[in-house]
mmCIF file of C-alpha atoms and ligand atoms in Angstrom:
data_model
loop_
_atom_site.group_PDB
_atom_site.id
_atom_site.type_symbol
_atom_site.label_atom_id
_atom_site.label_comp_id
_atom_site.label_asym_id
_atom_site.label_seq_id
_atom_site.Cartn_x
_atom_site.Cartn_y
_atom_site.Cartn_z
ATOM 1 C CA MET A 1499 17.866 -3.480 12.062
ATOM 2 C CA GLU A 1500 19.494 -1.905 9.051
ATOM 3 C CA SER A 1501 23.139 -0.820 9.331
ATOM 4 C CA GLN A 1502 23.876 2.825 10.071
ATOM 5 C CA GLY A 1503 27.068 3.237 8.065
ATOM 6 C CA ASN A 1504 27.693 2.929 4.364
ATOM 7 C CA ASN A 1505 30.652 1.182 2.784
ATOM 8 C CA ASN A 1506 31.922 2.274 -0.618
ATOM 9 C CA ASN A 1507 30.011 -0.514 -2.383
ATOM 10 C CA ASP A 1508 26.826 0.506 -0.552
ATOM 11 C CA LEU A 1509 27.263 4.076 -1.798
ATOM 12 C CA VAL A 1510 27.701 2.901 -5.380
ATOM 13 C CA GLU A 1511 24.541 0.814 -5.044
ATOM 14 C CA MET A 1512 22.654 3.695 -3.373
ATOM 15 C CA ASN A 1513 23.441 5.952 -6.340
ATOM 16 C CA ARG A 1514 22.374 3.249 -8.798
ATOM 17 C CA SER A 1515 19.190 2.822 -6.768
ATOM 18 C CA ALA A 1516 18.500 6.582 -6.760
ATOM 19 C CA ILE A 1517 18.713 6.669 -10.569
ATOM 20 C CA VAL A 1518 16.580 3.557 -11.027
ATOM 21 C CA LYS A 1519 13.920 5.011 -8.693
ATOM 22 C CA ILE A 1520 13.773 8.247 -10.692
ATOM 23 C CA LEU A 1521 13.338 6.278 -13.913
ATOM 24 C CA GLN A 1522 10.631 4.126 -12.293
ATOM 25 C CA GLN A 1523 8.694 7.342 -11.562
ATOM 26 C CA LYS A 1524 9.428 9.426 -14.654
ATOM 27 C CA GLN A 1525 9.412 6.624 -17.212
ATOM 28 C CA VAL A 1526 11.706 8.527 -19.602
ATOM 29 C CA CYS A 1527 14.258 11.194 -18.762
ATOM 30 C CA SER A 1528 17.731 12.381 -19.706
ATOM 31 C CA ARG A 1529 21.056 12.157 -17.894
ATOM 32 C CA ALA A 1530 20.852 15.930 -17.353
ATOM 33 C CA ASP A 1531 17.391 15.571 -15.687
ATOM 34 C CA ILE A 1532 18.787 12.902 -13.360
ATOM 35 C CA ALA A 1533 21.790 15.086 -12.494
ATOM 36 C CA LYS A 1534 19.437 17.914 -11.604
ATOM 37 C CA ILE A 1535 17.244 15.752 -9.352
ATOM 38 C CA THR A 1536 20.016 13.806 -7.610
ATOM 39 C CA GLY A 1537 22.624 16.534 -7.328
ATOM 40 C CA LEU A 1538 25.230 14.100 -8.659
ATOM 41 C CA THR A 1539 27.658 15.443 -11.288
ATOM 42 C CA GLN A 1540 27.035 14.774 -14.993
ATOM 43 C CA ALA A 1541 30.261 12.748 -15.041
ATOM 44 C CA SER A 1542 29.074 10.488 -12.198
ATOM 45 C CA ILE A 1543 25.672 10.022 -13.845
ATOM 46 C CA THR A 1544 27.308 9.093 -17.160
ATOM 47 C CA LYS A 1545 29.446 6.481 -15.396
ATOM 48 C CA ILE A 1546 26.617 4.965 -13.346
ATOM 49 C CA VAL A 1547 24.192 4.926 -16.276
ATOM 50 C CA ALA A 1548 26.780 3.133 -18.425
ATOM 51 C CA VAL A 1549 26.925 0.349 -15.821
ATOM 52 C CA LEU A 1550 23.116 0.183 -15.561
ATOM 53 C CA ILE A 1551 22.867 -0.117 -19.362
ATOM 54 C CA GLU A 1552 25.509 -2.860 -19.355
ATOM 55 C CA MET A 1553 23.550 -4.714 -16.652
ATOM 56 C CA GLY A 1554 20.427 -4.578 -18.836
ATOM 57 C CA ILE A 1555 18.529 -2.517 -16.239
ATOM 58 C CA VAL A 1556 18.282 0.713 -18.275
ATOM 59 C CA SER A 1557 17.993 1.398 -22.033
ATOM 60 C CA GLU A 1558 18.441 4.425 -24.256
ATOM 61 C CA VAL A 1559 15.297 5.389 -26.168
ATOM 62 C CA GLY A 1560 16.446 7.987 -28.691
ATOM 63 C CA ILE A 1561 16.328 11.763 -28.630
ATOM 64 C CA ILE A 1562 13.966 13.654 -26.306
ATOM 65 C CA ALA A 1563 13.416 17.383 -25.828
ATOM 66 C CA GLY A 1564 15.671 18.740 -23.106
ATOM 67 C CA ASN A 1565 16.003 22.099 -21.364
ATOM 68 C CA GLY A 1566 15.711 25.074 -23.691
ATOM 69 C CA ASN A 1567 16.665 24.078 -27.211
ATOM 70 C CA ARG A 1568 18.875 21.255 -26.076
ATOM 71 C CA ARG A 1569 18.002 17.751 -27.118
ATOM 72 C CA SER A 1570 19.270 14.777 -25.243
ATOM 73 C CA ILE A 1571 19.135 11.008 -25.197
ATOM 74 C CA GLY A 1572 16.233 9.548 -23.248
ATOM 75 C CA LEU A 1573 16.717 6.798 -20.702
ATOM 76 C CA ARG A 1574 14.152 4.280 -19.527
ATOM 77 C CA LEU A 1575 13.952 1.480 -17.005
ATOM 78 C CA ASN A 1576 13.506 -1.995 -18.521
ATOM 79 C CA ALA A 1577 10.635 -2.509 -16.096
ATOM 80 C CA GLU A 1578 8.724 -5.146 -18.056
ATOM 81 C CA GLN A 1579 11.598 -7.618 -17.798
ATOM 82 C CA LYS A 1580 11.493 -7.844 -14.019
ATOM 83 C CA LYS A 1581 8.406 -8.974 -12.182
ATOM 84 C CA VAL A 1582 7.265 -9.453 -8.620
ATOM 85 C CA ILE A 1583 4.465 -11.473 -7.072
ATOM 86 C CA GLY A 1584 2.195 -9.615 -4.683
ATOM 87 C CA VAL A 1585 0.210 -11.694 -2.205
ATOM 88 C CA LYS A 1586 -2.557 -10.086 -0.203
ATOM 89 C CA PHE A 1587 -3.768 -12.037 2.788
ATOM 90 C CA GLY A 1588 -7.181 -10.757 3.828
ATOM 91 C CA ARG A 1589 -9.749 -11.767 6.390
ATOM 92 C CA HIS A 1590 -11.522 -14.240 4.117
ATOM 93 C CA VAL A 1591 -9.686 -14.103 0.826
ATOM 94 C CA PHE A 1592 -6.139 -14.210 -0.366
ATOM 95 C CA ALA A 1593 -5.172 -12.764 -3.705
ATOM 96 C CA LEU A 1594 -2.071 -13.096 -5.846
ATOM 97 C CA GLY A 1595 -0.932 -10.791 -8.611
ATOM 98 C CA VAL A 1596 2.071 -10.774 -10.918
ATOM 99 C CA PHE A 1597 3.231 -7.231 -11.638
ATOM 100 C CA ASP A 1598 6.259 -5.731 -13.282
ATOM 101 C CA ILE A 1599 8.206 -3.109 -11.345
ATOM 102 C CA SER A 1600 6.315 -0.274 -13.034
ATOM 103 C CA GLY A 1601 3.096 -1.648 -11.513
ATOM 104 C CA LYS A 1602 1.624 -3.249 -14.626
ATOM 105 C CA LEU A 1603 -0.523 -6.265 -13.777
ATOM 106 C CA TYR A 1604 0.046 -9.495 -15.752
ATOM 107 C CA ALA A 1605 -1.983 -12.115 -13.850
ATOM 108 C CA GLN A 1606 -4.294 -12.187 -10.867
ATOM 109 C CA LYS A 1607 -5.986 -14.888 -8.826
ATOM 110 C CA ASP A 1608 -8.352 -14.497 -5.858
ATOM 111 C CA ILE A 1609 -9.067 -17.409 -3.534
ATOM 112 C CA SER A 1610 -11.729 -17.275 -0.848
ATOM 113 C CA PHE A 1611 -11.413 -19.171 2.389
ATOM 114 C CA ASP A 1612 -13.479 -19.595 5.501
ATOM 115 C CA LEU A 1613 -12.074 -18.034 8.667
ATOM 116 C CA ASN A 1614 -12.987 -21.284 10.442
ATOM 117 C CA GLN A 1615 -10.882 -23.307 8.012
ATOM 118 C CA ASP A 1616 -7.708 -24.920 9.351
ATOM 119 C CA THR A 1617 -4.875 -22.367 9.123
ATOM 120 C CA ARG A 1618 -2.413 -25.014 7.842
ATOM 121 C CA THR A 1619 -4.663 -25.779 4.850
ATOM 122 C CA VAL A 1620 -4.920 -22.067 3.980
ATOM 123 C CA ILE A 1621 -1.146 -21.468 4.284
ATOM 124 C CA ASP A 1622 -0.365 -24.538 2.159
ATOM 125 C CA SER A 1623 -2.840 -23.394 -0.461
ATOM 126 C CA MET A 1624 -1.177 -19.950 -0.538
ATOM 127 C CA LYS A 1625 2.230 -21.557 -1.028
ATOM 128 C CA ASN A 1626 0.922 -23.750 -3.854
ATOM 129 C CA GLN A 1627 -0.585 -20.786 -5.643
ATOM 130 C CA ILE A 1628 2.684 -18.825 -5.339
ATOM 131 C CA ARG A 1629 4.554 -21.823 -6.743
ATOM 132 C CA LYS A 1630 2.191 -21.925 -9.733
ATOM 133 C CA MET A 1631 2.841 -18.236 -10.447
ATOM 134 C CA LEU A 1632 6.600 -18.831 -10.208
ATOM 135 C CA GLU A 1633 6.235 -21.605 -12.794
ATOM 136 C CA MET A 1634 4.190 -19.379 -15.119
ATOM 137 C CA PHE A 1635 6.674 -16.472 -15.131
ATOM 138 C CA ASP A 1636 10.428 -17.026 -15.303
ATOM 139 C CA ASP A 1637 11.420 -13.393 -14.603
ATOM 140 C CA ILE A 1638 10.086 -13.034 -11.058
ATOM 141 C CA VAL A 1639 12.671 -11.546 -8.713
ATOM 142 C CA ALA A 1640 10.862 -11.192 -5.379
ATOM 143 C CA ILE A 1641 7.609 -11.823 -3.548
ATOM 144 C CA GLY A 1642 5.749 -9.328 -1.357
ATOM 145 C CA LEU A 1643 3.192 -10.409 1.234
ATOM 146 C CA ALA A 1644 0.693 -7.979 2.773
ATOM 147 C CA LEU A 1645 -0.967 -8.989 6.055
ATOM 148 C CA PRO A 1646 -3.698 -7.349 8.133
ATOM 149 C CA GLY A 1647 -2.203 -5.263 10.947
ATOM 150 C CA PRO A 1648 -1.051 -4.652 13.563
ATOM 151 C CA TYR A 1649 1.765 -6.899 12.349
ATOM 152 C CA LEU A 1650 4.722 -7.448 14.677
ATOM 153 C CA LYS A 1651 7.470 -7.169 12.092
ATOM 154 C CA ALA A 1652 10.357 -8.681 14.028
ATOM 155 C CA GLU A 1653 8.263 -11.570 15.383
ATOM 156 C CA GLY A 1654 6.511 -12.294 12.080
ATOM 157 C CA ARG A 1655 3.149 -12.469 13.803
ATOM 158 C CA ILE A 1656 -0.170 -10.624 13.471
ATOM 159 C CA ALA A 1657 -0.786 -9.068 16.898
ATOM 160 C CA MET A 1658 -4.510 -8.490 16.908
ATOM 161 C CA VAL A 1659 -6.903 -8.483 14.045
ATOM 162 C CA THR A 1660 -10.599 -8.274 14.588
ATOM 163 C CA ARG A 1661 -12.266 -11.622 13.811
ATOM 164 C CA MET A 1662 -8.982 -13.437 13.070
ATOM 165 C CA GLN A 1663 -7.897 -14.797 16.464
ATOM 166 C CA VAL A 1664 -6.798 -18.225 15.181
ATOM 167 C CA TRP A 1665 -4.182 -16.596 12.990
ATOM 168 C CA HIS A 1666 -2.282 -14.940 15.843
ATOM 169 C CA SER A 1667 -0.041 -17.962 16.419
ATOM 170 C CA ILE A 1668 1.157 -18.241 12.809
ATOM 171 C CA ASN A 1669 4.736 -17.066 12.291
ATOM 172 C CA PHE A 1670 4.679 -15.747 8.734
ATOM 173 C CA ILE A 1671 8.449 -15.222 8.583
ATOM 174 C CA ASP A 1672 9.133 -18.871 9.479
ATOM 175 C CA GLU A 1673 6.454 -20.014 7.039
ATOM 176 C CA PHE A 1674 7.696 -18.065 4.025
ATOM 177 C CA LYS A 1675 11.359 -17.138 4.562
ATOM 178 C CA ASN A 1676 12.933 -20.213 2.968
ATOM 179 C CA GLU A 1677 9.971 -21.585 1.082
ATOM 180 C CA PHE A 1678 10.938 -20.410 -2.427
ATOM 181 C CA ASP A 1679 14.200 -19.577 -4.165
ATOM 182 C CA LYS A 1680 13.048 -15.919 -4.302
ATOM 183 C CA PRO A 1681 13.088 -13.578 -1.315
ATOM 184 C CA VAL A 1682 9.752 -12.934 0.444
ATOM 185 C CA PHE A 1683 9.202 -9.501 2.039
ATOM 186 C CA ILE A 1684 6.320 -9.022 4.487
ATOM 187 C CA GLU A 1685 4.510 -5.872 5.646
ATOM 188 C CA GLN A 1686 1.107 -5.045 7.079
ATOM 189 C CA ASP A 1687 -1.652 -4.035 4.680
ATOM 190 C CA ALA A 1688 -1.813 -0.292 5.386
ATOM 191 C CA ASN A 1689 1.971 0.001 4.983
ATOM 192 C CA ALA A 1690 1.670 -1.978 1.760
ATOM 193 C CA GLY A 1691 -1.027 0.422 0.529
ATOM 194 C CA ALA A 1692 1.228 3.364 1.394
ATOM 195 C CA LEU A 1693 4.063 1.870 -0.675
ATOM 196 C CA ALA A 1694 1.656 1.192 -3.559
ATOM 197 C CA GLU A 1695 0.639 4.837 -3.604
ATOM 198 C CA TRP A 1696 4.267 5.916 -3.292
ATOM 199 C CA TRP A 1697 5.493 3.780 -6.223
ATOM 200 C CA PHE A 1698 2.421 3.358 -8.445
ATOM 201 C CA GLY A 1699 0.062 6.175 -7.432
ATOM 202 C CA ASN A 1700 1.225 8.892 -9.869
ATOM 203 C CA HIS A 1701 0.760 11.642 -7.304
ATOM 204 C CA GLY A 1702 3.466 13.848 -8.762
ATOM 205 C CA ARG A 1703 6.838 14.640 -7.230
ATOM 206 C CA PRO A 1704 8.354 15.786 -5.023
ATOM 207 C CA ILE A 1705 6.473 14.245 -2.107
ATOM 208 C CA ASN A 1706 8.113 14.312 1.289
ATOM 209 C CA THR A 1707 5.517 12.475 3.396
ATOM 210 C CA LEU A 1708 2.669 10.359 2.061
ATOM 211 C CA ALA A 1709 -0.015 9.048 4.414
ATOM 212 C CA TYR A 1710 -2.232 6.209 3.272
ATOM 213 C CA PHE A 1711 -5.605 5.853 5.012
ATOM 214 C CA LEU A 1712 -6.985 2.356 4.630
ATOM 215 C CA ALA A 1713 -10.769 2.250 5.000
ATOM 216 C CA GLY A 1714 -11.856 -1.303 4.265
ATOM 217 C CA GLU A 1715 -12.354 -4.449 6.334
ATOM 218 C CA GLY A 1716 -10.478 -2.543 9.029
ATOM 219 C CA VAL A 1717 -9.056 0.943 9.375
ATOM 220 C CA GLY A 1718 -5.335 1.598 9.363
ATOM 221 C CA SER A 1719 -2.709 3.875 7.979
ATOM 222 C CA GLY A 1720 0.785 3.700 6.579
ATOM 223 C CA ILE A 1721 3.268 6.550 6.415
ATOM 224 C CA VAL A 1722 6.057 6.825 3.848
ATOM 225 C CA ASN A 1723 8.532 9.523 4.764
ATOM 226 C CA ASP A 1724 11.322 10.285 2.262
ATOM 227 C CA GLY A 1725 10.785 6.921 0.595
ATOM 228 C CA ARG A 1726 10.846 4.934 3.834
ATOM 229 C CA LEU A 1727 7.990 3.425 5.821
ATOM 230 C CA LEU A 1728 7.560 4.511 9.404
ATOM 231 C CA PHE A 1729 7.644 1.404 11.606
ATOM 232 C CA GLY A 1730 8.188 2.292 15.251
ATOM 233 C CA LYS A 1731 9.856 -0.237 17.539
ATOM 234 C CA GLN A 1732 7.809 -3.330 16.668
ATOM 235 C CA GLY A 1733 6.477 -2.316 13.283
ATOM 236 C CA THR A 1734 3.028 -1.162 14.353
ATOM 237 C CA ALA A 1735 3.439 2.627 14.134
ATOM 238 C CA SER A 1736 0.591 4.717 12.709
ATOM 239 C CA GLU A 1737 -2.190 2.308 13.743
ATOM 240 C CA THR A 1738 -4.773 5.027 13.223
ATOM 241 C CA GLY A 1739 -7.590 2.469 13.391
ATOM 242 C CA HIS A 1740 -7.000 2.107 17.136
ATOM 243 C CA ILE A 1741 -6.751 5.771 17.958
ATOM 244 C CA SER A 1742 -9.753 6.585 20.125
ATOM 245 C CA ILE A 1743 -12.213 9.216 18.986
ATOM 246 C CA ASP A 1744 -14.437 8.642 22.035
ATOM 247 C CA TYR A 1745 -12.802 7.559 25.262
ATOM 248 C CA LYS A 1746 -16.188 6.494 26.610
ATOM 249 C CA GLY A 1747 -17.120 4.740 23.365
ATOM 250 C CA PRO A 1748 -17.676 1.022 22.756
ATOM 251 C CA LYS A 1749 -14.919 -1.365 23.777
ATOM 252 C CA CYS A 1750 -12.592 -2.521 20.999
ATOM 253 C CA GLU A 1751 -10.800 -5.888 20.849
ATOM 254 C CA CYS A 1752 -7.483 -4.027 21.233
ATOM 255 C CA GLY A 1753 -8.430 -2.910 24.767
ATOM 256 C CA ASN A 1754 -9.121 0.723 23.936
ATOM 257 C CA ARG A 1755 -12.548 2.325 23.705
ATOM 258 C CA GLY A 1756 -14.074 4.224 20.814
ATOM 259 C CA CYS A 1757 -11.404 3.209 18.284
ATOM 260 C CA LEU A 1758 -11.786 4.836 14.861
ATOM 261 C CA GLU A 1759 -12.058 1.375 13.267
ATOM 262 C CA LEU A 1760 -15.368 0.842 15.076
ATOM 263 C CA TYR A 1761 -16.892 3.811 13.213
ATOM 264 C CA CYS A 1762 -15.636 3.923 9.646
ATOM 265 C CA SER A 1763 -14.630 0.447 8.464
ATOM 266 C CA ALA A 1764 -16.730 -1.359 5.824
ATOM 267 C CA PRO A 1765 -18.319 -3.678 8.449
ATOM 268 C CA ALA A 1766 -19.173 -0.643 10.624
ATOM 269 C CA MET A 1767 -20.867 1.082 7.695
ATOM 270 C CA LEU A 1768 -22.818 -2.047 6.733
ATOM 271 C CA LYS A 1769 -24.007 -2.622 10.301
ATOM 272 C CA GLU A 1770 -25.377 0.921 10.352
ATOM 273 C CA ALA A 1771 -26.905 0.411 6.897
ATOM 274 C CA GLU A 1772 -28.783 -2.679 8.140
ATOM 275 C CA ASN A 1773 -30.103 -0.708 11.113
ATOM 276 C CA LYS A 1774 -31.042 2.432 9.241
ATOM 277 C CA ILE A 1775 -31.832 1.738 5.587
ATOM 278 C CA ALA A 1776 -35.106 -0.109 5.077
ATOM 279 C CA GLY A 1777 -34.689 -3.489 3.398
ATOM 280 C CA PHE A 1778 -30.901 -3.359 3.325
ATOM 281 C CA GLU A 1779 -29.147 -6.608 4.243
ATOM 282 C CA GLU A 1780 -25.467 -7.315 3.731
ATOM 283 C CA LYS A 1781 -26.119 -10.978 3.020
ATOM 284 C CA ASN A 1782 -27.927 -10.089 -0.213
ATOM 285 C CA TYR A 1783 -24.590 -9.146 -1.789
ATOM 286 C CA ALA A 1784 -21.769 -11.355 -3.035
ATOM 287 C CA SER A 1785 -19.109 -9.454 -1.110
ATOM 288 C CA ARG A 1786 -18.719 -6.693 1.449
ATOM 289 C CA SER A 1787 -17.342 -4.493 -1.277
ATOM 290 C CA GLU A 1788 -20.523 -4.939 -3.368
ATOM 291 C CA ALA A 1789 -22.710 -4.284 -0.325
ATOM 292 C CA CYS A 1790 -20.847 -1.016 0.313
ATOM 293 C CA ALA A 1791 -21.177 -0.089 -3.373
ATOM 294 C CA ALA A 1792 -24.949 -0.530 -2.991
ATOM 295 C CA VAL A 1793 -25.046 1.881 -0.038
ATOM 296 C CA PHE A 1794 -23.100 4.485 -2.034
ATOM 297 C CA ASP A 1795 -25.412 3.976 -5.027
ATOM 298 C CA ALA A 1796 -28.455 4.509 -2.834
ATOM 299 C CA ALA A 1797 -26.898 7.767 -1.610
ATOM 300 C CA ARG A 1798 -26.213 8.842 -5.201
ATOM 301 C CA LYS A 1799 -29.902 8.168 -5.961
ATOM 302 C CA ASN A 1800 -30.768 10.474 -3.078
ATOM 303 C CA ASN A 1801 -32.003 7.905 -0.572
ATOM 304 C CA GLN A 1802 -31.897 10.277 2.397
ATOM 305 C CA LYS A 1803 -31.010 7.589 4.952
ATOM 306 C CA ALA A 1804 -28.083 6.471 2.800
ATOM 307 C CA VAL A 1805 -27.001 10.094 2.250
ATOM 308 C CA LYS A 1806 -26.987 10.644 6.014
ATOM 309 C CA LEU A 1807 -25.080 7.434 6.708
ATOM 310 C CA VAL A 1808 -22.428 8.143 4.060
ATOM 311 C CA ARG A 1809 -22.036 11.639 5.462
ATOM 312 C CA SER A 1810 -21.426 10.314 8.964
ATOM 313 C CA ILE A 1811 -18.861 7.769 7.688
ATOM 314 C CA ALA A 1812 -17.103 10.582 5.796
ATOM 315 C CA GLU A 1813 -17.021 12.687 8.981
ATOM 316 C CA TYR A 1814 -15.300 9.854 10.852
ATOM 317 C CA ILE A 1815 -12.777 9.444 8.035
ATOM 318 C CA GLY A 1816 -12.275 13.228 8.305
ATOM 319 C CA TYR A 1817 -11.471 12.888 12.045
ATOM 320 C CA GLY A 1818 -8.917 10.207 11.120
ATOM 321 C CA CYS A 1819 -7.386 12.562 8.545
ATOM 322 C CA VAL A 1820 -7.144 15.323 11.168
ATOM 323 C CA THR A 1821 -5.164 12.909 13.374
ATOM 324 C CA LEU A 1822 -2.902 11.988 10.448
ATOM 325 C CA ILE A 1823 -2.283 15.659 9.633
ATOM 326 C CA ASN A 1824 -1.521 16.622 13.218
ATOM 327 C CA GLY A 1825 0.550 13.502 13.802
ATOM 328 C CA TYR A 1826 2.624 13.326 10.620
ATOM 329 C CA ASN A 1827 2.241 16.589 8.669
ATOM 330 C CA PRO A 1828 1.902 14.781 5.308
ATOM 331 C CA ASP A 1829 1.986 16.434 1.861
ATOM 332 C CA ILE A 1830 -0.774 14.082 0.789
ATOM 333 C CA ILE A 1831 -3.297 11.703 2.330
ATOM 334 C CA VAL A 1832 -4.509 8.978 0.000
ATOM 335 C CA ILE A 1833 -7.692 7.251 1.148
ATOM 336 C CA GLY A 1834 -8.078 3.762 -0.233
ATOM 337 C CA ASP A 1835 -9.697 0.333 -0.077
ATOM 338 C CA ILE A 1836 -13.386 -0.635 -0.041
ATOM 339 C CA LEU A 1837 -14.840 2.711 1.076
ATOM 340 C CA ALA A 1838 -12.917 4.568 -1.643
ATOM 341 C CA GLN A 1839 -15.829 3.584 -3.898
ATOM 342 C CA GLY A 1840 -17.728 6.453 -2.310
ATOM 343 C CA GLY A 1841 -14.912 8.962 -2.730
ATOM 344 C CA ASP A 1842 -16.962 11.371 -4.865
ATOM 345 C CA LEU A 1843 -19.635 11.552 -2.132
ATOM 346 C CA MET A 1844 -17.288 11.713 0.839
ATOM 347 C CA LEU A 1845 -14.476 14.016 -0.254
ATOM 348 C CA PRO A 1846 -16.396 17.317 0.239
ATOM 349 C CA VAL A 1847 -17.453 16.243 3.752
ATOM 350 C CA ILE A 1848 -13.939 15.102 4.666
ATOM 351 C CA ASP A 1849 -12.596 18.421 3.405
ATOM 352 C CA GLU A 1850 -15.150 20.325 5.515
ATOM 353 C CA VAL A 1851 -14.117 18.423 8.672
ATOM 354 C CA ILE A 1852 -10.413 19.005 8.039
ATOM 355 C CA LYS A 1853 -10.873 22.672 7.229
ATOM 356 C CA GLU A 1854 -12.788 23.175 10.467
ATOM 357 C CA ARG A 1855 -10.375 21.261 12.713
ATOM 358 C CA VAL A 1856 -6.845 21.732 11.379
ATOM 359 C CA ILE A 1857 -4.824 24.941 11.651
ATOM 360 C CA PRO A 1858 -4.974 26.907 8.354
ATOM 361 C CA GLU A 1859 -1.234 26.671 7.617
ATOM 362 C CA LEU A 1860 -1.461 22.865 7.627
ATOM 363 C CA TYR A 1861 -4.821 22.737 5.826
ATOM 364 C CA ASP A 1862 -3.443 24.831 2.942
ATOM 365 C CA GLU A 1863 -0.531 22.474 2.335
ATOM 366 C CA VAL A 1864 -2.129 19.042 2.484
ATOM 367 C CA LYS A 1865 -3.791 17.339 -0.448
ATOM 368 C CA ILE A 1866 -6.551 14.770 0.218
ATOM 369 C CA VAL A 1867 -7.302 12.295 -2.561
ATOM 370 C CA PHE A 1868 -8.917 8.916 -3.015
ATOM 371 C CA SER A 1869 -6.827 6.069 -4.381
ATOM 372 C CA LYS A 1870 -7.083 5.492 -8.099
ATOM 373 C CA LEU A 1871 -5.461 2.079 -7.863
ATOM 374 C CA GLY A 1872 -8.843 0.357 -7.682
ATOM 375 C CA VAL A 1873 -10.762 -1.353 -4.936
ATOM 376 C CA ASP A 1874 -7.873 -3.628 -3.991
ATOM 377 C CA PRO A 1875 -4.856 -1.379 -3.389
ATOM 378 C CA THR A 1876 -3.516 -3.899 -0.863
ATOM 379 C CA LEU A 1877 -2.760 -6.312 -3.713
ATOM 380 C CA TYR A 1878 -0.858 -3.540 -5.492
ATOM 381 C CA GLY A 1879 0.671 -2.869 -2.100
ATOM 382 C CA ALA A 1880 1.928 -6.426 -1.801
ATOM 383 C CA ALA A 1881 3.653 -5.954 -5.161
ATOM 384 C CA ALA A 1882 4.942 -2.566 -4.006
ATOM 385 C CA ILE A 1883 6.547 -4.189 -0.928
ATOM 386 C CA ALA A 1884 8.637 -6.360 -3.255
ATOM 387 C CA THR A 1885 9.209 -3.539 -5.780
ATOM 388 C CA ASP A 1886 10.440 -1.210 -3.044
ATOM 389 C CA ARG A 1887 13.049 -3.730 -1.920
ATOM 390 C CA VAL A 1888 14.125 -4.601 -5.440
ATOM 391 C CA LEU A 1889 14.638 -0.938 -6.408
ATOM 392 C CA ARG A 1890 16.915 -0.483 -3.398
ATOM 393 C CA LYS A 1891 19.382 -3.070 -4.750
ATOM 394 C CA PRO A 1892 19.248 -2.892 -8.534
ATOM 395 C CA SER A 1893 22.462 -4.828 -9.186
ATOM 396 C CA GLU A 1894 21.284 -7.685 -7.000
ATOM 397 C CA TYR A 1895 17.722 -7.995 -8.299
ATOM 398 C CA LEU A 1896 17.450 -6.236 -11.652
ATOM 399 C CA ALA A 1897 20.654 -7.078 -13.511
ATOM 400 C CA VAL A 1898 19.956 -9.342 -16.493
ATOM 401 C CA LYS A 1899 22.213 -12.324 -15.916
HETATM 402 ZN ZN1 ZN B 1210 -8.981 -0.693 19.022
#
């Protein structure tokens, strides 16, 4: 648990962190802009910025246009000098990416594994790949690991993930905590996606509450409120995938019936596609993502069965969004992962469902978008887990020694 109070040094670091976070988002801005956003006095900003420049975290970039006719000196974060490794652990693939703290990707590697493979072999292979990345880049400051949820944060264990039973006994904290000379931060995939959208999504500020709706191998959501993830007691809050939309529906592995995940995950869509679209078989495609892309393409080409299927998937995602809106009152819901490939087809349907089922005052204020981070926002998310932690303690992680 994080401490409740703040010592003087913590306050100094919090103010440094606030400035660094603004620069991470705005790329270039003036001391006066920062004063306006933070509410700190110009004198305080000048003092803190001087220290950040001395630490090599921030640079001046010449004159920029200010308010009115005023011109002022621009400041920027030296983001490219500090990198993080993001590691996404999926149901049959793990991926590694080296990113800088502005979200720019420098290297990526995807490694497939069989779910029946010995867990020790897979973990050791992950560690070896991380070590290789650490050897390739000498400016890595932290590692972020994104796991499928529900992830019991304090225990370091995945609680229940469809089709991944053998992995329940692995303690990821014990495995990774002291493995490298860089800190490893772990979160579940939907929370990671939420952080990726928060830090790298370019959704415009201010945002108070961002909800990320993961629609991929599973269904989940992550909520960032005022820059902080919502965890609940054990870390599994906002498990939208296991909210029931039909209490008499099919039984889910979690114990509940009619869980949302059973209706609008990628496997759920592909199962329906095999039943309903003539000649469609998932096994004809290299990956689940490609198989889903084929269903969306068929719908775009006006295959009526595909159009109908995509519509029904979009309706289910809409029901999930209604739950997110009523549960968390977000400014924005970002829908991401494999099914985001069909965003253009699904967004109007999702909007229809929300408009019909949410009270007008809430409907008017919430923005629904599909992720623009690409098909694998969880990998960005893994990097965002590390970035988020690093930006909280700039002097510890970002100072050029
Ligand atoms: Zn369930």
